Every structure is written in C-alpha cells, then in structure tokens.
Amino acid sequence: MKTVIHYAELGLKGKNRPYFEIRLAENIRRLLLPLGDPDVRRQLLAAELPAMKFTSFACRARRMHKDFALTSEQINRELGAFVQGLFPAASVDLDTPDLEIFIEVVNREMLVYFRKEAGPGGLPAGTAGRVVTLLSGGIDSPVAAWRMIRRGCKTNFVHFHSMPFTSQASVDKVRELAQKLEPWQGAYRLHMVPFGEVQQEIVTNSPQEFRIILYRRFMMRIGEAIARRENAHALITGDSLGQVASQTLTNLETVNAVALLPVLRPLIGMDKQEIIDTARRIGTYDVSALPHDDCCSFLMPRSPATACTPDKAAEAEKGLDVDRLVKETLSKVVEERVTA
Ligand code: ATP
Ligand code: MG
C-alpha cells in the first residue's frame, strides 16, 4: 500500500519547492513502516470493498500525468463497471454516494483509496530554521512549540525548575512533554536550568509584586544565551494575551526588553479553549493535565503587578547582580540529548 500526500501551501513555492518536498518526504518516511508486498495494491479493490457496506458509489479519477492512455472519464467508467460486476445491487450516485473510490494516476501507476484525511498543514519540519522553546509543564508552551514546528522550525527546549523545592515528578513531566513532540520534528535537546537560586535572590532583594516579571526576565536572559549557543534565531513562549497577570501587554513589553533575539508567541491571540483543543489533537494535553509544581508558583507573590513597566523592572533589579546570576546559572545547565 502507498500513502499519497497532497500538500497545500508548498504548491505556492517557486524554484525551491523541491527542497520543501524532499524534507516533507524525509519527515514522512521517518514515521512510516514499510508495508511490503506491491501485490497488496492490485488486490485492494476486490479485498477491501466487501467490508465497505455501501449501496451507492462514485469513482473519482484524476490524472497527474496526462499522457496516460485513458482519460479520467474512461477510468471512472471502467472501474465503475468493475465494481458493479462485484456488487450488482450497488448503483452509481455521483452526488451523494455512500462510498467514494478515488483513483489517482501518478507516474503510470494507479493509486486507489477510499478516504482522505486532513494532515497537519503548514511547512515541513526543519525547513524554517532553529528556535528554542521555553517549555513549562503547562498546557500552553507545548502547543506553542508545535505551532512553530508546523511552520517548519526545529525546536530545542529550555526548562527552568526549582529542584529540590519542586518535585522530581514535575521535571519528568516536562521530559515527557518534549518527547510527545518528537514524532513531529525528530531529535532534540532539552536544557534543564536550576532556577531556585535566582528565585531566592529575587525574593530576598526585590518588591514582591514584581517577582514574576523578574523571574521571566531572567528566563529570557538565560534562554537567549542558550539559544545563541545553539544558533537558534528566536525564543518561543506559550503566552496568550491577558491570560494571567504576567501576560498583560505592559508585562510582555517588560519581559521582552531584556532580549535581543525575537521572542515569538504563537498563541498570543488564541483563547484557552482553542489551545486546549490543539493540545488534545497533538497529544500533549493528557501529560500537561497531570499535577505539576511550576517553579513560578513556588514563591509566587500574592498579587502580581499587571503593569510593571521596563523602568520599574530595571529599578527593581538594582539590588541584584544580574550578570553574575545569569552566568552562574548558565554554568549549571544540564543538557539532555534525545533521539527517537
Ligand atoms: P504554560 O501552560 O505554557 O505553562 P501558562 O499559561 O501557565 O503557560 P505562564 O506560567 O505565565 O503561563 O508561562 C508563560 C510562558 O512562560 C510559558 O508558556 C512558557 O513558555 C514560559 N515558562 C513559564 N514557566 C516556565 C518554566 N518553568 N520553564 C520554561 N518556560 C517557562
Ligand atoms: Mg505555566
């Protein structure tokens, strides 16, 4: 049996379309098992049809190569007669048939199938370059990573944990989330960043309502340094506008102010329910829904500021040795390499 992939947006590519096609084919091949015997194909119709339960049918032929001896119309007629020979009670109905039999003529081969399934769309993973996703244990960031993969990126991951104040189960959960994205993009690296010390310093030396924003600014600085080492071109987060206090426009501006690399937020305009629906579809939801102690709920302020301007944040960081903290934390990052 063969798999026929119809693509949408790749058809718009010009002279580098083969590059995208080759990557797409490689990515698909990575996920497929060989089905072996080519005779399976010839017997497909006679073998599969009896299980289909239909009283009406339509044949829908298309020729990719017009030099094939028969026209689409002739193929439809011949195949229709063949099917009626097998099922004398079945009638042809071109408008609302119980069963559609699709035929495609490609490279002088005839491919036959009964069902079309929508693919993920987008561009082949690996064609758009490399990014680094800040992966928490929540629902949002794995979806953000997936949306970038779908647009052709390869992503590695950075996770900030506060072990031993947060649990082993929580870091294992993040490992599992990254693993769920592996089929979509292949091998990746997960950088585990011990963040407890930075948090302690922030808690001791800055106003409590700005804590969460300062955590985020340190995540950006450390994430950016890791991204640069990896030759990545952007940082990805799962922020969605206004979802929580740290995701107001002002706070996003203040968090962005410490990074020079672009920070892309593919979920920024999505509602929570849309994000959840996507998480279910891509297979990350069940893992995300497991209990988790996030490093940011640890030492979480009672009422985080919703409008911490860049100036206020810079002022609040005056009591911290930012460069030293970033450097020391970077030296303790543990890199995990994961292949399929
Ligand atoms: P998520 O469901 O992705 O955790 P959230 O709605 O809980 O998102 P926040 O906790 O405010 O939102 O986090 C916003 C974004 O910041 C996350 O989507 C993620 O990209 C990043 N982030 C937050 N915490 C961490 C962490 N511990 N490690 C890595 N990235 C993090
Ligand atoms: Mg979170």
XYZ file of C-alpha atoms and ligand atoms in Angstrom:
372
model
C 0.000 0.000 0.000
C 1.155 3.538 -0.603
C 0.492 6.795 1.110
C -0.489 9.712 -1.076
C 0.230 13.102 0.422
C -1.478 16.142 -1.022
C 0.073 19.342 0.127
C -1.432 22.798 0.096
C 0.926 25.651 0.776
C 4.019 24.002 -0.679
C 2.364 24.302 -4.058
C 2.926 28.045 -3.829
C 6.698 27.660 -3.568
C 8.754 28.557 -6.592
C 12.160 27.286 -7.541
C 12.934 25.880 -4.099
C 9.818 23.748 -3.987
C 11.929 20.535 -4.392
C 13.756 21.434 -1.173
C 10.458 21.521 0.729
C 9.200 18.380 -0.979
C 12.320 16.415 -0.123
C 12.138 17.461 3.528
C 8.450 16.559 3.658
C 9.118 13.138 2.140
C 12.001 12.519 4.555
C 9.857 13.526 7.526
C 7.045 11.230 6.441
C 9.401 8.339 5.730
C 10.754 8.664 9.259
C 7.248 7.934 10.576
C 6.178 5.161 8.201
C 6.686 1.437 8.370
C 7.288 -0.303 5.038
C 4.177 -2.223 4.031
C 5.989 -4.560 1.686
C 4.229 -6.593 -0.980
C 3.238 -4.497 -4.000
C 0.564 -7.069 -4.944
C -1.447 -5.841 -1.995
C -2.301 -2.849 -4.150
C -3.680 -4.860 -7.071
C -5.938 -6.834 -4.778
C -7.012 -3.804 -2.823
C -10.347 -3.207 -4.507
C -11.516 -6.796 -4.530
C -10.311 -7.326 -0.978
C -11.432 -4.086 0.651
C -14.759 -3.374 -0.974
C -16.817 -6.192 0.604
C -16.109 -4.681 4.038
C -17.307 -1.240 2.979
C -21.093 -1.690 3.212
C -22.476 0.575 0.508
C -25.436 0.678 -1.788
C -24.241 3.568 -3.952
C -20.800 4.627 -5.048
C -18.856 7.038 -7.236
C -15.456 6.711 -8.868
C -13.363 9.877 -8.855
C -10.318 9.588 -11.077
C -7.593 12.203 -11.531
C -4.573 12.038 -13.761
C -1.408 13.762 -12.599
C 0.203 12.881 -15.918
C -1.966 13.484 -18.914
C -0.045 11.058 -21.145
C -1.795 8.119 -19.505
C -3.680 6.049 -22.112
C -7.141 6.515 -20.564
C -8.904 9.780 -19.734
C -10.268 10.299 -16.206
C -13.732 9.726 -17.607
C -12.728 6.388 -19.137
C -11.058 5.278 -15.905
C -14.221 6.124 -13.960
C -16.364 4.175 -16.377
C -14.147 1.078 -16.474
C -13.685 0.964 -12.737
C -17.390 1.642 -12.174
C -18.254 -1.347 -14.347
C -15.752 -3.470 -12.428
C -17.302 -2.514 -9.098
C -20.808 -3.167 -10.395
C -19.647 -6.579 -11.572
C -18.631 -7.336 -7.996
C -21.734 -5.716 -6.461
C -24.660 -5.937 -8.876
C -27.000 -4.351 -6.312
C -24.924 -1.191 -5.950
C -25.763 1.858 -8.048
C -23.689 4.777 -9.208
C -24.511 8.072 -7.499
C -22.205 10.950 -8.337
C -23.730 13.461 -5.898
C -24.200 11.724 -2.538
C -22.661 8.258 -2.775
C -22.206 6.042 0.301
C -18.733 5.268 -0.931
C -16.250 7.312 -2.921
C -13.469 5.475 -4.729
C -10.621 7.846 -5.503
C -8.179 6.953 -8.249
C -5.005 8.847 -8.954
C -2.728 8.201 -11.867
C 0.805 9.132 -10.871
C 3.875 8.121 -12.845
C 1.879 5.486 -14.772
C 0.700 3.906 -11.544
C -2.881 3.860 -10.417
C -3.429 4.639 -6.744
C -6.788 3.770 -5.246
C -8.167 4.956 -1.925
C -11.450 5.461 -0.126
C -10.767 8.125 2.413
C -8.939 11.435 2.631
C -7.540 12.554 5.949
C -6.554 16.110 6.712
C -2.880 16.443 7.595
C -1.399 18.998 9.979
C -0.801 21.528 7.191
C 1.999 24.069 7.432
C 5.538 23.521 6.204
C 7.856 20.517 6.663
C 9.707 20.466 9.998
C 13.277 21.572 9.566
C 12.814 23.913 6.598
C 12.445 27.159 8.556
C 15.476 27.005 10.850
C 16.041 26.554 14.524
C 14.309 28.034 17.574
C 14.324 27.450 21.324
C 11.051 26.976 23.210
C 10.693 27.858 26.882
C 8.861 24.732 27.961
C 6.971 24.761 31.239
C 4.872 21.855 32.406
C 1.651 23.600 31.406
C -0.773 23.254 28.529
C 0.342 26.245 26.520
C 4.050 26.016 25.811
C 3.969 22.558 24.135
C 1.246 23.888 21.821
C 3.372 26.962 21.072
C 6.313 24.682 20.224
C 4.125 22.572 17.964
C 2.841 25.589 16.083
C 6.406 26.629 15.329
C 7.301 23.082 14.256
C 4.295 23.150 11.975
C 5.636 26.288 10.350
C 8.863 24.449 9.572
C 11.006 25.067 12.662
C 13.086 22.603 14.606
C 12.936 23.439 18.274
C 15.060 22.618 21.249
C 13.732 23.228 24.753
C 14.690 25.073 27.911
C 13.012 24.241 31.200
C 13.502 26.122 34.484
C 12.983 24.099 37.637
C 13.444 24.789 41.325
C 14.573 21.361 42.457
C 14.764 20.377 45.278
C 11.921 22.765 46.196
C 9.823 21.429 43.334
C 9.321 17.725 42.666
C 11.136 15.184 40.523
C 7.743 14.293 39.024
C 7.465 17.819 37.604
C 10.730 17.651 35.647
C 9.849 14.148 34.453
C 6.587 15.557 33.194
C 8.437 18.176 31.142
C 10.674 15.441 29.674
C 7.556 13.558 28.689
C 6.021 16.643 27.075
C 9.110 17.264 24.958
C 9.022 13.583 23.986
C 5.415 13.951 22.803
C 6.627 16.474 20.241
C 9.401 14.213 18.950
C 7.304 12.491 16.271
C 6.555 15.922 14.818
C 10.154 17.016 14.487
C 12.719 14.315 15.356
C 15.710 14.513 17.723
C 16.038 17.472 20.081
C 17.846 18.800 23.136
C 16.277 19.692 26.463
C 18.201 22.113 28.682
C 17.368 21.773 32.356
C 18.062 25.015 34.203
C 18.274 25.060 38.012
C 16.411 28.253 38.814
C 15.963 28.103 42.600
C 18.911 30.342 43.446
C 17.843 33.088 41.063
C 14.379 32.955 42.567
C 15.705 33.127 46.126
C 17.741 36.214 45.236
C 14.763 37.872 43.602
C 12.564 37.069 46.587
C 15.092 38.462 49.032
C 16.075 41.582 47.109
C 13.117 42.947 45.157
C 9.480 44.020 45.709
C 7.170 41.025 45.836
C 4.633 42.288 43.287
C 7.345 42.305 40.585
C 8.668 38.834 41.338
C 7.023 37.030 38.496
C 8.173 39.593 35.930
C 11.716 39.404 37.213
C 11.614 35.586 37.020
C 10.505 35.940 33.433
C 13.241 38.435 32.612
C 15.842 36.016 33.935
C 14.267 33.209 31.926
C 14.627 35.379 28.823
C 18.266 36.243 29.500
C 19.222 32.638 30.180
C 17.060 31.331 27.344
C 18.645 33.793 24.941
C 22.170 32.769 25.938
C 21.295 29.116 25.342
C 19.598 29.957 22.031
C 22.699 31.798 20.817
C 24.926 28.848 21.678
C 22.642 26.719 19.576
C 22.492 29.108 16.630
C 18.758 29.461 17.123
C 17.019 32.516 15.725
C 14.125 33.048 18.132
C 12.741 32.236 21.563
C 9.240 30.773 21.746
C 6.826 31.058 24.666
C 3.253 29.951 25.314
C 1.999 33.391 26.356
C -1.565 34.301 25.420
C -2.538 37.926 25.821
C -4.134 38.715 29.174
C -4.402 35.056 30.258
C -2.657 35.747 33.568
C -1.075 38.799 35.220
C 2.342 38.142 33.694
C 0.848 38.242 30.204
C -0.532 41.774 30.024
C 0.836 43.924 27.215
C 2.935 46.038 29.576
C 4.424 42.991 31.247
C 5.181 41.315 27.928
C 6.940 44.515 26.849
C 8.985 44.490 30.051
C 9.941 40.836 29.663
C 10.908 41.370 26.019
C 13.070 44.357 26.887
C 15.940 42.160 28.103
C 16.187 40.000 24.958
C 17.621 40.938 21.597
C 16.525 37.787 19.831
C 12.922 37.870 18.652
C 10.537 36.353 21.186
C 7.724 34.713 19.261
C 4.417 33.892 20.915
C 2.355 31.828 18.528
C -0.575 31.578 20.983
C -0.841 35.287 21.665
C -4.280 35.659 20.060
C -5.712 32.269 20.974
C -8.354 31.573 23.619
C -7.655 28.946 26.260
C -10.242 26.566 24.806
C -8.636 26.753 21.367
C -5.264 26.000 22.939
C -6.721 23.035 24.836
C -8.341 21.693 21.665
C -4.992 21.849 19.886
C -3.213 20.220 22.833
C -5.652 17.309 22.639
C -5.189 16.983 18.898
C -1.394 16.880 19.048
C -1.344 14.518 22.035
C 0.179 16.736 24.744
C -2.954 17.505 26.747
C -3.070 14.391 28.922
C 0.502 14.907 30.083
C 0.012 18.667 30.615
C -3.065 17.971 32.736
C -1.076 15.918 35.263
C -0.337 17.656 38.571
C 2.702 19.891 38.456
C 4.544 22.259 40.730
C 5.751 25.023 38.497
C 8.839 26.923 39.572
C 6.802 30.121 39.392
C 4.056 29.027 41.724
C 6.805 28.291 44.170
C 7.443 31.683 45.845
C 4.523 33.125 43.917
C 3.550 36.634 45.045
C 0.059 37.093 46.416
C -0.852 39.804 43.942
C 1.477 40.112 40.949
C 1.662 43.532 39.270
C -0.233 43.711 35.998
C 1.647 46.788 34.793
C 5.330 46.522 35.611
C 6.981 48.901 33.146
C 10.542 48.294 31.879
C 11.736 51.198 34.075
C 10.150 49.775 37.202
C 11.646 46.357 36.467
C 15.101 47.832 35.908
C 14.746 49.703 39.200
C 13.639 46.523 40.980
C 16.695 44.680 39.626
C 19.114 47.210 41.091
C 19.519 45.078 44.193
C 20.568 42.059 42.069
C 23.830 41.168 40.404
C 22.132 40.241 37.147
C 25.230 39.303 35.134
C 26.659 37.092 37.839
C 23.357 35.303 38.419
C 22.926 34.636 34.704
C 26.482 33.411 34.319
C 26.388 31.155 37.357
C 23.071 29.662 36.362
C 24.293 29.025 32.814
C 27.242 27.078 34.179
C 24.827 24.693 35.929
C 22.550 23.947 32.990
C 22.231 20.238 32.220
C 21.736 19.371 28.571
C 19.761 16.220 27.704
C 20.008 14.912 24.150
C 17.045 12.928 22.936
C 16.844 10.894 19.761
C 13.814 8.916 18.582
P 2.040 27.159 30.223
O 0.755 26.442 30.150
O 2.862 27.020 28.985
O 2.809 26.852 31.487
P 0.864 29.384 31.461
O -0.429 29.801 30.962
O 0.946 28.584 32.723
O 1.665 28.674 30.291
P 2.902 31.093 32.488
O 3.161 30.113 33.581
O 2.691 32.517 32.791
O 1.677 30.717 31.589
O 4.095 30.986 31.463
C 4.125 31.715 30.258
C 5.202 31.128 29.380
O 6.490 31.292 30.005
C 5.071 29.625 29.201
O 4.173 29.313 28.166
C 6.483 29.212 28.901
O 6.812 29.465 27.546
C 7.290 30.140 29.787
N 7.545 29.479 31.074
C 6.890 29.630 32.229
N 7.415 28.863 33.205
C 8.449 28.195 32.648
C 9.402 27.235 33.125
N 9.384 26.799 34.370
N 10.329 26.777 32.260
C 10.347 27.197 30.977
N 9.477 28.095 30.481
C 8.539 28.585 31.287
Mg 2.800 27.773 33.415
